[in-house]
Coordinates of C-alpha atoms and ligand atoms in Angstrom, one line a residue:
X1 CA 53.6 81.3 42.9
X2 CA 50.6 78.8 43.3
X3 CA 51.3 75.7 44.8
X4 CA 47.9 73.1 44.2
X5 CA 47.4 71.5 47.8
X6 CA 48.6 68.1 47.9
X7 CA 47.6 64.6 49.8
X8 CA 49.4 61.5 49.5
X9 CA 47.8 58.3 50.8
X10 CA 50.8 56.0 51.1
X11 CA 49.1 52.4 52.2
X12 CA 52.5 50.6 53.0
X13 CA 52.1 46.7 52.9
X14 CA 48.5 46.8 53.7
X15 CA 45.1 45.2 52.1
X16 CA 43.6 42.0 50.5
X17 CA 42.4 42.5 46.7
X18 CA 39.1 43.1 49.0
X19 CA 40.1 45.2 51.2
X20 CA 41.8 47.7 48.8
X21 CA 38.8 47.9 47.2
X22 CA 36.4 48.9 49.8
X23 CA 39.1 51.5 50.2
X24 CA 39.1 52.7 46.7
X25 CA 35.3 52.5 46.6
X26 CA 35.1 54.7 49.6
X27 CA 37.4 57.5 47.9
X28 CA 35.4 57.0 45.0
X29 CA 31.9 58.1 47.1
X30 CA 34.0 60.7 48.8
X31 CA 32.5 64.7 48.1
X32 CA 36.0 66.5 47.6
X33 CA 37.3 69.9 46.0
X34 CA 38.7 70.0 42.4
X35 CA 42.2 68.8 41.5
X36 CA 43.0 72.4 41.0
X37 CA 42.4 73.0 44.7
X38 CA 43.7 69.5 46.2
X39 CA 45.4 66.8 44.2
X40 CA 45.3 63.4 45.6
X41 CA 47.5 60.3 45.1
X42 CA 47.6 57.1 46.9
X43 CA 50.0 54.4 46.8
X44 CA 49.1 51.1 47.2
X45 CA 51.2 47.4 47.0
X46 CA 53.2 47.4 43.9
X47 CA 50.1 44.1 42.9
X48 CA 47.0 46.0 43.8
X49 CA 48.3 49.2 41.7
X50 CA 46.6 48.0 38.0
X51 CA 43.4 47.4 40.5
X52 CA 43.9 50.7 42.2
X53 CA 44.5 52.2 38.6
X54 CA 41.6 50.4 37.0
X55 CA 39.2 51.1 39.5
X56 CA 39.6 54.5 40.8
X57 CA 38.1 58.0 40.1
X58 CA 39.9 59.5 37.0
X59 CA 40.6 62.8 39.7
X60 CA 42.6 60.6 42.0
X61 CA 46.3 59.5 40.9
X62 CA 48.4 55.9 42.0
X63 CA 51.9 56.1 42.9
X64 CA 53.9 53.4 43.7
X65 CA 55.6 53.1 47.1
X66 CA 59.5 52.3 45.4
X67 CA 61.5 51.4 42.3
X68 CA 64.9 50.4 41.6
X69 CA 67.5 52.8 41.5
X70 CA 68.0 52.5 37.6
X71 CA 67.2 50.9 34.3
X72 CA 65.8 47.1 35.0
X73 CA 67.5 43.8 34.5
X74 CA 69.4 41.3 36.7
X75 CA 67.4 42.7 40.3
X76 CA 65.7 40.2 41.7
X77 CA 62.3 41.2 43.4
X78 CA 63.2 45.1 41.8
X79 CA 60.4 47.1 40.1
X80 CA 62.2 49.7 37.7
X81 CA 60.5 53.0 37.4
X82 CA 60.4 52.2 33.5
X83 CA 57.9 49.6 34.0
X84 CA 55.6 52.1 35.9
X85 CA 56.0 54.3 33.2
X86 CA 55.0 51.2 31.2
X87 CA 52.0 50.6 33.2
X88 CA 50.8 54.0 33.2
X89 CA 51.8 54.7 36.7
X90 CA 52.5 58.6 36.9
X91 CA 53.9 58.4 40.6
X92 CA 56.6 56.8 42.9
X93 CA 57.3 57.6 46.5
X94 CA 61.1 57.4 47.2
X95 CA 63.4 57.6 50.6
X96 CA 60.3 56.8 53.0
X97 CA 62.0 56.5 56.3
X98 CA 60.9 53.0 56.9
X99 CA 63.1 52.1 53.2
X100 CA 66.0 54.4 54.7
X101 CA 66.0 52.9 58.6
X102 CA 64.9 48.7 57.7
X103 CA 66.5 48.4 54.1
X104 CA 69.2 50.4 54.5
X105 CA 69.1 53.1 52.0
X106 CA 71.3 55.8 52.2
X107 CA 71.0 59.7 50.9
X108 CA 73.0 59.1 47.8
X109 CA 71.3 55.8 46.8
X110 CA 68.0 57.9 47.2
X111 CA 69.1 60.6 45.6
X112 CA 70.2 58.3 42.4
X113 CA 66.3 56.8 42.5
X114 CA 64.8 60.4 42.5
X115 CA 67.2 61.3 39.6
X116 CA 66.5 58.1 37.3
X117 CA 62.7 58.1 38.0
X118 CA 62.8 61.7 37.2
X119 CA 64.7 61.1 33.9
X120 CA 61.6 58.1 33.4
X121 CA 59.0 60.8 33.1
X122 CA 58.1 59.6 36.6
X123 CA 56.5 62.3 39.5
X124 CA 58.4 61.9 42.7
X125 CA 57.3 62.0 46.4
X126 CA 60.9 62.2 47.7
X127 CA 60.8 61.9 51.7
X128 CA 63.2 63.6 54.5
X129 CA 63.2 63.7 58.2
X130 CA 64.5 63.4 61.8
X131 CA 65.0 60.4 64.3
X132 CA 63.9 61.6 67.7
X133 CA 67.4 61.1 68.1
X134 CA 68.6 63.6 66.0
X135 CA 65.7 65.8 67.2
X136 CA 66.8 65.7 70.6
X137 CA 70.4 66.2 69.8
X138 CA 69.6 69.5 67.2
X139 CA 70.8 68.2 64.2
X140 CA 67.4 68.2 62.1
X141 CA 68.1 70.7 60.0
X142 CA 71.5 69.6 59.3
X143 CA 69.8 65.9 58.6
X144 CA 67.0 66.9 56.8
X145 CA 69.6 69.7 54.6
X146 CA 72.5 66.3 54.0
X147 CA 69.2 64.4 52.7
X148 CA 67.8 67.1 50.5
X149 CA 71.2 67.6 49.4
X150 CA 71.9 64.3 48.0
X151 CA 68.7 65.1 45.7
X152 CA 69.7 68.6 45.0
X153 CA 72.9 67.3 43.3
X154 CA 71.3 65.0 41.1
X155 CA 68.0 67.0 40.2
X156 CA 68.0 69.6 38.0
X157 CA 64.3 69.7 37.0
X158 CA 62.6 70.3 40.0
X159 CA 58.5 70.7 38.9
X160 CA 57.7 66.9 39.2
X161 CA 58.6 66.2 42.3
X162 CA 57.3 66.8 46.0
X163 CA 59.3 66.8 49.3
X164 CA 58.0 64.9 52.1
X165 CA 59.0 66.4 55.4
X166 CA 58.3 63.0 57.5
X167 CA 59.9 63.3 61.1
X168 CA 60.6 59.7 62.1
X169 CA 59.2 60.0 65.2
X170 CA 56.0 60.9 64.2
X171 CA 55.3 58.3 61.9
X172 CA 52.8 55.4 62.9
X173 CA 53.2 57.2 66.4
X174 CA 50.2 58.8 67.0
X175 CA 53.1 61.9 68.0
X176 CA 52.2 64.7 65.5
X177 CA 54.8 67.2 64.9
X178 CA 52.9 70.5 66.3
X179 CA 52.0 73.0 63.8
X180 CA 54.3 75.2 64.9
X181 CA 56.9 72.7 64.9
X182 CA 56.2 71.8 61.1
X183 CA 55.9 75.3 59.8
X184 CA 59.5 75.4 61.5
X185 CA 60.9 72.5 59.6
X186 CA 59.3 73.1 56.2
X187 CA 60.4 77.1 56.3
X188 CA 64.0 76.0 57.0
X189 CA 63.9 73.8 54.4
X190 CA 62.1 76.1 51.6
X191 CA 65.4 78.5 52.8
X192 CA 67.6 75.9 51.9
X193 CA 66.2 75.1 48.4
X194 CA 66.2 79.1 47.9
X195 CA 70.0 79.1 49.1
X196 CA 70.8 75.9 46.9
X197 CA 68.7 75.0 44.2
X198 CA 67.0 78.5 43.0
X199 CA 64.5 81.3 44.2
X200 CA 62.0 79.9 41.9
X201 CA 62.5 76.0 43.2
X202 CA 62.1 77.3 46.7
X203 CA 58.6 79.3 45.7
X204 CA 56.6 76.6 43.4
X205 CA 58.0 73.2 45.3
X206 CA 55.8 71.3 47.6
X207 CA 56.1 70.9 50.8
X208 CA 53.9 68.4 52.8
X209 CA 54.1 67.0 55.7
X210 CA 54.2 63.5 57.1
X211 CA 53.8 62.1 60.9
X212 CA 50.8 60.8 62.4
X213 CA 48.4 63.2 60.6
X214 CA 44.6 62.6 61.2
X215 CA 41.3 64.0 60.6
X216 CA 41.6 65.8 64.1
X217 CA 44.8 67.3 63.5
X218 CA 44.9 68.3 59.6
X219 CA 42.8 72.0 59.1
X220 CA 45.4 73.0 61.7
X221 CA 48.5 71.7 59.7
X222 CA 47.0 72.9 56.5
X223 CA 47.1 76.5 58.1
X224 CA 50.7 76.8 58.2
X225 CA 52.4 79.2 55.3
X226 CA 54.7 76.5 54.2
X227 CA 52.9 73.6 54.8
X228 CA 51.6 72.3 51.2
X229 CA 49.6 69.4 52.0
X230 CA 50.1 66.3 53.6
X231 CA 52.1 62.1 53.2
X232 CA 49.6 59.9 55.4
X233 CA 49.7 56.6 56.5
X234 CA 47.6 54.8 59.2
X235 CA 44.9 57.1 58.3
X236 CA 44.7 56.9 54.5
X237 CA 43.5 53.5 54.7
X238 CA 40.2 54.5 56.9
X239 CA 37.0 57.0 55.7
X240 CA 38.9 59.5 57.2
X241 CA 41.3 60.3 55.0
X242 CA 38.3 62.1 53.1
X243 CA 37.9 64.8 55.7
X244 CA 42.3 65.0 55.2
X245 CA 42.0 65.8 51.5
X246 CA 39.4 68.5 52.6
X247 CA 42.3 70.0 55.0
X248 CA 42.8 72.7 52.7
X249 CA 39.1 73.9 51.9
Ligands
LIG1 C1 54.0 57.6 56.4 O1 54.4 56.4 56.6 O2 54.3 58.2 55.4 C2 53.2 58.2 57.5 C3 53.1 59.5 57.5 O3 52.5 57.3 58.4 P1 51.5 57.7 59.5 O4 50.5 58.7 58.9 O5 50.8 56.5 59.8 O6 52.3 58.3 60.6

């Protein structure tokens, strides 16, 4: 089964109103294959996303970089994933690492956001990875299976939503995972979903990978078997990220 190439730009808590749009104008210049060959999604702020929305190429899609865990109400400083539904915001990126390790969410509490922005109508970049820690130690798979698990059990419906293989210690590191080390991780992990979720789940999901990826480094990435696009940070918010979406040509 075809899966479409796939690059996230995920811009964290970066930009000025000017800023993002020198970015967006940028993408907008940028010469790039068809959404049928690549499709691309960046994430910027939750307040530049109406800009973002407004003001990018129709090819391009926004996704937002959280929501709360269900329907809205008494959450002060929450976003639900209703009101991105509201604003015509088709994606949401949820577990990064940086939410997981700083704000303390856990697999379950991730895997209750992927299943209630799911249920929204909401796409879902749903992120996993290793510590260097747990690298070193041998657990990855074990981590990377406990966190895909928590999803697994909530998700039935698996054809909106991407996995982010993101080793932790890779990201904003400058350490890229090798290729060979990537392919590793994301064939282990398409076992798993074959093992625990369905043949067919395993075949058509996305898997892209997350950690430090660059224009130097991407053809190489993209020329792994099970490596389905790319998450990027640092690099999505330079010209760059251009020659990333163009991984897969
Ligand atoms: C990320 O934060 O999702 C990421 C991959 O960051 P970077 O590309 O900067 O390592």
């Amino acid at each position: 089964m075809g899966r479409t190439f796939f690059v996230g730009g995920n811009w964290k808590c970066n930009g000025t109103s000017e800023e993002i749009k020198k970015i967006v104008a940028t993408l907008n210049a940028g010469q790039v294959p068809s959404q049928d060959v690549v499709e691309v999604v960046v994430s910027p702020p939750y307040v530049f996303l109406p800009l973002v929305k407004n003001e990018l190429r129709s090819d391009f899609h926004v996704a937002a970089q959280n929501c709360w865990v269900k329907k809205g109400g008494a959450f002060t400083g929450e976003v639900s994933a209703d009101m991105l539904v509201n604003l015509g915001i088709p994606w949401v990126i949820l577990g990064h690492s940086e939410r997981r390790a700083i704000l303390g969410e856990s697999n379950e509490f991730v895997g209750d956001k992927v299943a209630y922005a799911l249920s929204q109508g909401l796409k879902v970049i749903a992120c996993v990875g290793e510590t260097l820690e747990q690298r070193e130690s041998g657990s990855t798979m074990d981590v990377v299976a406990a966190q895909t698990k928590a999803i697994a059990e909530r998700v039935k419906d698996w054809s909106n939503m991407v996995v982010a293989y993101e080793p932790v210690w890779a990201i904003g590191t400058g350490k890229v995972a090798t290729p060979a080390q990537a392919q590793e991780v994301h064939a282990e992990l398409r076992k798993w979903l074959q093992a625990n979720v369905s043949a067919e789940v395993a075949a058509s999901t996305r898997i892209i990978y997350g950690g430090s990826v660059s224009g130097a480094n991407c053809k190489e990435l993209a020329g792994q078997p099970d490596v389905d696009g790319f998450l990027v940070g640092g690099a999505s918010l330079k010209p760059e990220f251009i020659d990333i979406i163009k991984a897969a040509e």
